[in-house]
XYZ file of C-alpha atoms in Angstrom:
320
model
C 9.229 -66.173 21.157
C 7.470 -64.415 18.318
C 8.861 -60.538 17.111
C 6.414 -57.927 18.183
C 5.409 -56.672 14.772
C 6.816 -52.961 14.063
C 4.514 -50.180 12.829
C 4.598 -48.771 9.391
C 3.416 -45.048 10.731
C 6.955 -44.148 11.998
C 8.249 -45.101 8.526
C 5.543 -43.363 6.427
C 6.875 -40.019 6.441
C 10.569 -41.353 5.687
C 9.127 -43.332 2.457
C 7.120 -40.210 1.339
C 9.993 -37.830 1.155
C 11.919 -40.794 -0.541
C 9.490 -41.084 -3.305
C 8.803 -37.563 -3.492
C 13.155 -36.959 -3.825
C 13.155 -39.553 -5.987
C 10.589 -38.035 -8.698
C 12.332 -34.693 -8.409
C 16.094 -36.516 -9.155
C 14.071 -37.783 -12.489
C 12.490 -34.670 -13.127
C 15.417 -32.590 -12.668
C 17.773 -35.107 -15.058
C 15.122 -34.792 -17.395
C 14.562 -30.896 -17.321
C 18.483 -30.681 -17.685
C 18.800 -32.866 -20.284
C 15.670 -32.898 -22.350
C 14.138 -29.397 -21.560
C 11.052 -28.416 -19.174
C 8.462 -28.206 -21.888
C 9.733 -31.302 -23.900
C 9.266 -32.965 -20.530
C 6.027 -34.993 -19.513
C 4.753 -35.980 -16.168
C 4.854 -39.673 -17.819
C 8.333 -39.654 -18.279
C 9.061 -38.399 -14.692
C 6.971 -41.356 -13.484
C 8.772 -43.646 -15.911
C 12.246 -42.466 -14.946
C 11.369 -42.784 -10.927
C 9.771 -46.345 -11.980
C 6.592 -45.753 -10.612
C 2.804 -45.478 -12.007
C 1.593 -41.503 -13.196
C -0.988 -41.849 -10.690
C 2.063 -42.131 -7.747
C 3.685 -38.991 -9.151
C 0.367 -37.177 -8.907
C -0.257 -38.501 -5.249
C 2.957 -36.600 -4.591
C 2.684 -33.272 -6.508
C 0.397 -31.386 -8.481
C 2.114 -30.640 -11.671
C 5.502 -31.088 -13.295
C 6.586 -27.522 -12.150
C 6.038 -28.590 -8.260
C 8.692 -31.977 -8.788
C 11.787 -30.629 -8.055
C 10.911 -28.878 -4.971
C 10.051 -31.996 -2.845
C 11.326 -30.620 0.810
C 8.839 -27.394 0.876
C 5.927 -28.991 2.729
C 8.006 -30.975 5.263
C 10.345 -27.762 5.670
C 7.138 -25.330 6.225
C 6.412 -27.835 9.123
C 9.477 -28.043 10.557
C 9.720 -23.978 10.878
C 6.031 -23.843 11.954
C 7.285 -26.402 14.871
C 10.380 -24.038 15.782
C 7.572 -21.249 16.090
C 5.063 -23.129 18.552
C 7.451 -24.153 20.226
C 9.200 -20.594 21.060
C 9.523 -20.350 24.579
C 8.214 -17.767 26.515
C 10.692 -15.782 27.392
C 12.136 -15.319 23.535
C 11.730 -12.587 21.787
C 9.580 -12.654 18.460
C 12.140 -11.847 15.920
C 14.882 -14.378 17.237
C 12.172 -17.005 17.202
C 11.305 -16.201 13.608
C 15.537 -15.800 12.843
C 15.489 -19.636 14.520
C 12.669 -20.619 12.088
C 13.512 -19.548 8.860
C 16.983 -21.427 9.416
C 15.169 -24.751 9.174
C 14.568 -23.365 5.578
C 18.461 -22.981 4.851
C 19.375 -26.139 6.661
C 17.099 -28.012 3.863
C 19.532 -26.418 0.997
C 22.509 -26.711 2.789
C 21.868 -30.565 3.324
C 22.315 -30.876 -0.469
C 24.752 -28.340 -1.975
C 24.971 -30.172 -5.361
C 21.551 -30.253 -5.752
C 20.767 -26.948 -4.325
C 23.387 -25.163 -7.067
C 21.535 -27.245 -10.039
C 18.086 -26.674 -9.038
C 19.232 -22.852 -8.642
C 20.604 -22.778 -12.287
C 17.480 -24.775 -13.536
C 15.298 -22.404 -12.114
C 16.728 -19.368 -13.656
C 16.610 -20.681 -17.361
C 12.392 -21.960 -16.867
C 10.057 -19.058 -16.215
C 7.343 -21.575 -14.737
C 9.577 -23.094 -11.921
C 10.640 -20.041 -11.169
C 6.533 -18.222 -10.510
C 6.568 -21.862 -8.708
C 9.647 -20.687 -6.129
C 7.976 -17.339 -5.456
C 5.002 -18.972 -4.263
C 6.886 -21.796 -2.255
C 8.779 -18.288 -0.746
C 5.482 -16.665 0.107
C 4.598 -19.725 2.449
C 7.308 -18.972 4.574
C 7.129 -15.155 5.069
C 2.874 -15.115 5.485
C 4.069 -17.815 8.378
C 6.247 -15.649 9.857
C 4.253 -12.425 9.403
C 0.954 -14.362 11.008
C 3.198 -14.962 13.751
C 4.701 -11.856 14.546
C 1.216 -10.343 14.226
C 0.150 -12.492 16.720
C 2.361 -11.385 19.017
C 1.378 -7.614 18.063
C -1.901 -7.427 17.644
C -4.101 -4.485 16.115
C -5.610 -3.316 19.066
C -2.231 -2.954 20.620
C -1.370 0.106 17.596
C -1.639 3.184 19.771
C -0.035 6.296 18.952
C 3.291 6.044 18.000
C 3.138 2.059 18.487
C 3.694 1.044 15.370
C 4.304 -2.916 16.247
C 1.682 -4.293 13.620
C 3.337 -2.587 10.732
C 6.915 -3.566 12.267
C 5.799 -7.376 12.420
C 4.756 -7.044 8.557
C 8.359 -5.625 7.816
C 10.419 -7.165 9.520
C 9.077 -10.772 8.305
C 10.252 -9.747 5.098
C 13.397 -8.087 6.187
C 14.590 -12.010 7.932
C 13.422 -13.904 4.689
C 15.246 -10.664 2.166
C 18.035 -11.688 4.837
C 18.133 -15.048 3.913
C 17.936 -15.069 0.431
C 20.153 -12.903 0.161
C 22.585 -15.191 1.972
C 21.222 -18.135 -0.272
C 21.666 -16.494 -3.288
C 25.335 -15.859 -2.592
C 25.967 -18.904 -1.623
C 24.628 -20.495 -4.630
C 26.171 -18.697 -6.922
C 29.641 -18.910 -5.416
C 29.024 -22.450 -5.977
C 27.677 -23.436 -2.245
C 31.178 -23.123 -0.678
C 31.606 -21.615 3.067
C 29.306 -22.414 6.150
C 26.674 -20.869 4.735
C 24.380 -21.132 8.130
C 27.420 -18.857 9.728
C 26.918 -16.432 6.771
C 23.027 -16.477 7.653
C 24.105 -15.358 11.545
C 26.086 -12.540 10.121
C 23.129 -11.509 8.134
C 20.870 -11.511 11.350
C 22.706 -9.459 13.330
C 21.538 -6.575 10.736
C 18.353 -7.940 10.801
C 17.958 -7.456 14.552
C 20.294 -4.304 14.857
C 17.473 -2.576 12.820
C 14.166 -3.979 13.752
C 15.230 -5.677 17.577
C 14.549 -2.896 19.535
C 11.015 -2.512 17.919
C 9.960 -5.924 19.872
C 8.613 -6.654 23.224
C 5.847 -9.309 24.224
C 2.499 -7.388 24.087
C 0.281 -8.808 25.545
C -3.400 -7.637 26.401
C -4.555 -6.365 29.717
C -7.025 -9.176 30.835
C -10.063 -6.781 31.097
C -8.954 -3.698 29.658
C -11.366 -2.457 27.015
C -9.919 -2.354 23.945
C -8.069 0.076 22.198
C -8.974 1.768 18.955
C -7.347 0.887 15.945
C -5.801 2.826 12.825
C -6.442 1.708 9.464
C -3.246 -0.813 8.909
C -0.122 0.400 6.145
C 2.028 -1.585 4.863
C 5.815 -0.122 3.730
C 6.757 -1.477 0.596
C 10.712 -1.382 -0.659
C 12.056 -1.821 -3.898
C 15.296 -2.187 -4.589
C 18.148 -3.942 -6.995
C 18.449 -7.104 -5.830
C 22.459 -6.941 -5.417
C 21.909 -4.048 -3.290
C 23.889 -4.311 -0.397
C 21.820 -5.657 2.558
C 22.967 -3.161 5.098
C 22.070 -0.685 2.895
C 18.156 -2.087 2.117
C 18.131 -2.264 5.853
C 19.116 1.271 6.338
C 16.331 2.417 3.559
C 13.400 0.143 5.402
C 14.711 1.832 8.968
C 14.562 5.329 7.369
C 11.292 4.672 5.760
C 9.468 3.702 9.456
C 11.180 6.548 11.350
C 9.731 9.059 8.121
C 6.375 7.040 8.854
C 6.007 8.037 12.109
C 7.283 11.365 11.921
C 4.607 12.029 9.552
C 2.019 10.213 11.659
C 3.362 12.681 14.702
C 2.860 15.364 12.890
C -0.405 15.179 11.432
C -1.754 14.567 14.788
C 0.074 17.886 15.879
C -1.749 19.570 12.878
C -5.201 17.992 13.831
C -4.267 19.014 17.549
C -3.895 22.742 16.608
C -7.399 22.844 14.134
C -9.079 21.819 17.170
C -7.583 24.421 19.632
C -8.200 27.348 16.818
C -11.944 26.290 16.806
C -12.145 26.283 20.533
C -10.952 29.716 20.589
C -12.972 31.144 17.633
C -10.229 32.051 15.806
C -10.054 31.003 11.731
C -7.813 28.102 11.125
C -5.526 29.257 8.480
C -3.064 26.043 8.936
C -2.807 23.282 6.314
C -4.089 20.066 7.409
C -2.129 17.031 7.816
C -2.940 14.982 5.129
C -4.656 12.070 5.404
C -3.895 10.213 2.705
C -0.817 7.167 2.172
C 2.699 8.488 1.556
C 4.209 7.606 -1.560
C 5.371 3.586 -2.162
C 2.436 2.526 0.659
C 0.036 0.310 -0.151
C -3.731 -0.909 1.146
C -3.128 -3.660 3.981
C -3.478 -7.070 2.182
C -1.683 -5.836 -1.225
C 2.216 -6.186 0.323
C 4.155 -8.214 -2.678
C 5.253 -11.036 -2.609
C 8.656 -11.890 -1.615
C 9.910 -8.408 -2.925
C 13.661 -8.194 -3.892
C 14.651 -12.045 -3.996
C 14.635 -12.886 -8.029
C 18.387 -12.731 -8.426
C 20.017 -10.954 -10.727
C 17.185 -9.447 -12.536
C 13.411 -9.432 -11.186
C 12.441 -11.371 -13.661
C 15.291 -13.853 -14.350
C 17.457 -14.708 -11.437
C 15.499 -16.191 -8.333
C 16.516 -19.097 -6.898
C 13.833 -21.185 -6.286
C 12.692 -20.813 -2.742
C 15.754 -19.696 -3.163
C 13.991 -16.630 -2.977
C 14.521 -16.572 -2.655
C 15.977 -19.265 -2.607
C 13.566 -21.544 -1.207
C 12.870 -24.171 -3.691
């Protein structure tokens, strides 16, 4: 009786991420032992035993080889997303998501702690980790905005600028973790550690969540021009204590925004009345460390030791 014949599709993805693993073992051994710049994409083919044109089917450049889980891990945490059930709020779905990111460096630990030290020593695979990093938070902040909308930022709702923050706050969380793992040589459950890390995370920003949803029908709401808070801080700052500075920073935010309102409130009354407004204004203008909407850094606070020296790669914080 003749064997039905089995498709190659379900094993297409398996032999991609084999091939691409593969080039970034040979790039890696030759980074390590020959140097990144003495290195050629040639060699990296050679070592793998495959054709230059392969290695470029796979990745772009030489800096892009030793990062070969990114695009498969970006799916998987896209996948956690869509699939968020109803009921779940925002912030633990993103928590959930960003996991699948440390699940990909705690499924190699030996090659998660040599990438990180390789990373540190070559300025261009670093820049490469920040972007890889970036992927993950404008993911998460697109989907948090999604579930806060502009036209749901009313006065004193303040959910669009809260989805923006705390997107950063879960990946600062978890590079943070990464980065301490990593450097303590990836001993300890370090998905545990993440939990722990979380559990700030949500303490500060949970309570800022609910599933807004628009009124089918209602007319729309008007919007304020969107802020975004940006924090800078050393990166082995506690993470309680960055936390504590981001929470202080919103509850000055909309103080500020309460009270300019109050000041526009009484200019109004005074002209009603006839009376010369002698008040100072609110001002209208950002607060010192804001930013225009669309300028918020990337992946701010996860280089490692020094901004411009220590970030694992994707390790990002340590994603890479």
């Amino acid at each position: 009786m003749p064997q039905p014949v089995k498709s190659t599709r379900a094993t297409a993805p398996s032999q991609r991420l084999k091939m691409r693993r593969e080039l970034a073992a040979a790039a890696m051994n030759l980074f390590a032992t020959k140097g990144y710049e003495a290195t050629t994409v040639d060699e990296i083919a050679a070592t793998a035993g495959v054709a230059r044109r392969t290695f470029f089917r796979h990745f772009r450049s030489k800096e892009e080889a030793i990062f070969p889980d990114h695009d498969d891990t970006l799916e998987r945490a896209r996948a956690v997303l869509d699939a968020a059930p109803a009921h779940e709020n925002p912030l633990d779905t993103v928590c959930r998501g960003i996991k699948e990111v440390m699940k990909m460096y705690a499924a190699s630990p030996a090659g998660s702690v040599e990438r990180y030290k390789l990373t540190r020593q070559v300025p261009a695979l670093r820049e490469r980790e920040i972007a890889s990093v970036a992927r993950y938070e404008r993911l998460f902040t697109r989907y948090l905005l999604g579930h806060f909308p502009e036209s749901a930022h009313r006065d004193g709702d303040d959910d669009p600028l809260l989805a923006e923050v705390a997107a950063s706050a879960v990946v600062t969380a978890h590079n943070h973790v990464l980065r301490r793992w990593l450097r303590a040589g990836a001993q300890g459950d370090v998905e545990t550690q993440l939990d722990g890390a979380f559990v700030i995370v949500r303490r500060t920003f949970g309570t800022g969540f609910s599933h807004h949803r628009e009124t089918p029908g209602a007319a729309p709401s008007a919007t304020a021009r969107g802020e975004v808070l940006v924090t800078v801080t050393h990166t082995d700052t506690p993470l309680p204590q960055i936390m504590r500075t981001i929470e202080s920073a919103l509850h000055s935010h909309r103080a500020g925004s309460a009270e300019q309102r109050s000041a526009g409130a009484r200019f109004t009354g005074a002209q009603d009345s006839g009376a010369q407004f002698t008040g100072a204004q609110g001002s209208e203008g950002q607060s010192e460390g804001e930013e225009p909407a669309g300028e918020k850094p990337v992946a701010e606070g996860t280089t490692g030791d020094k901004p411009a020296d220590d970030k694992p790669v994707g390790e990002g914080p340590a994603t890479g």
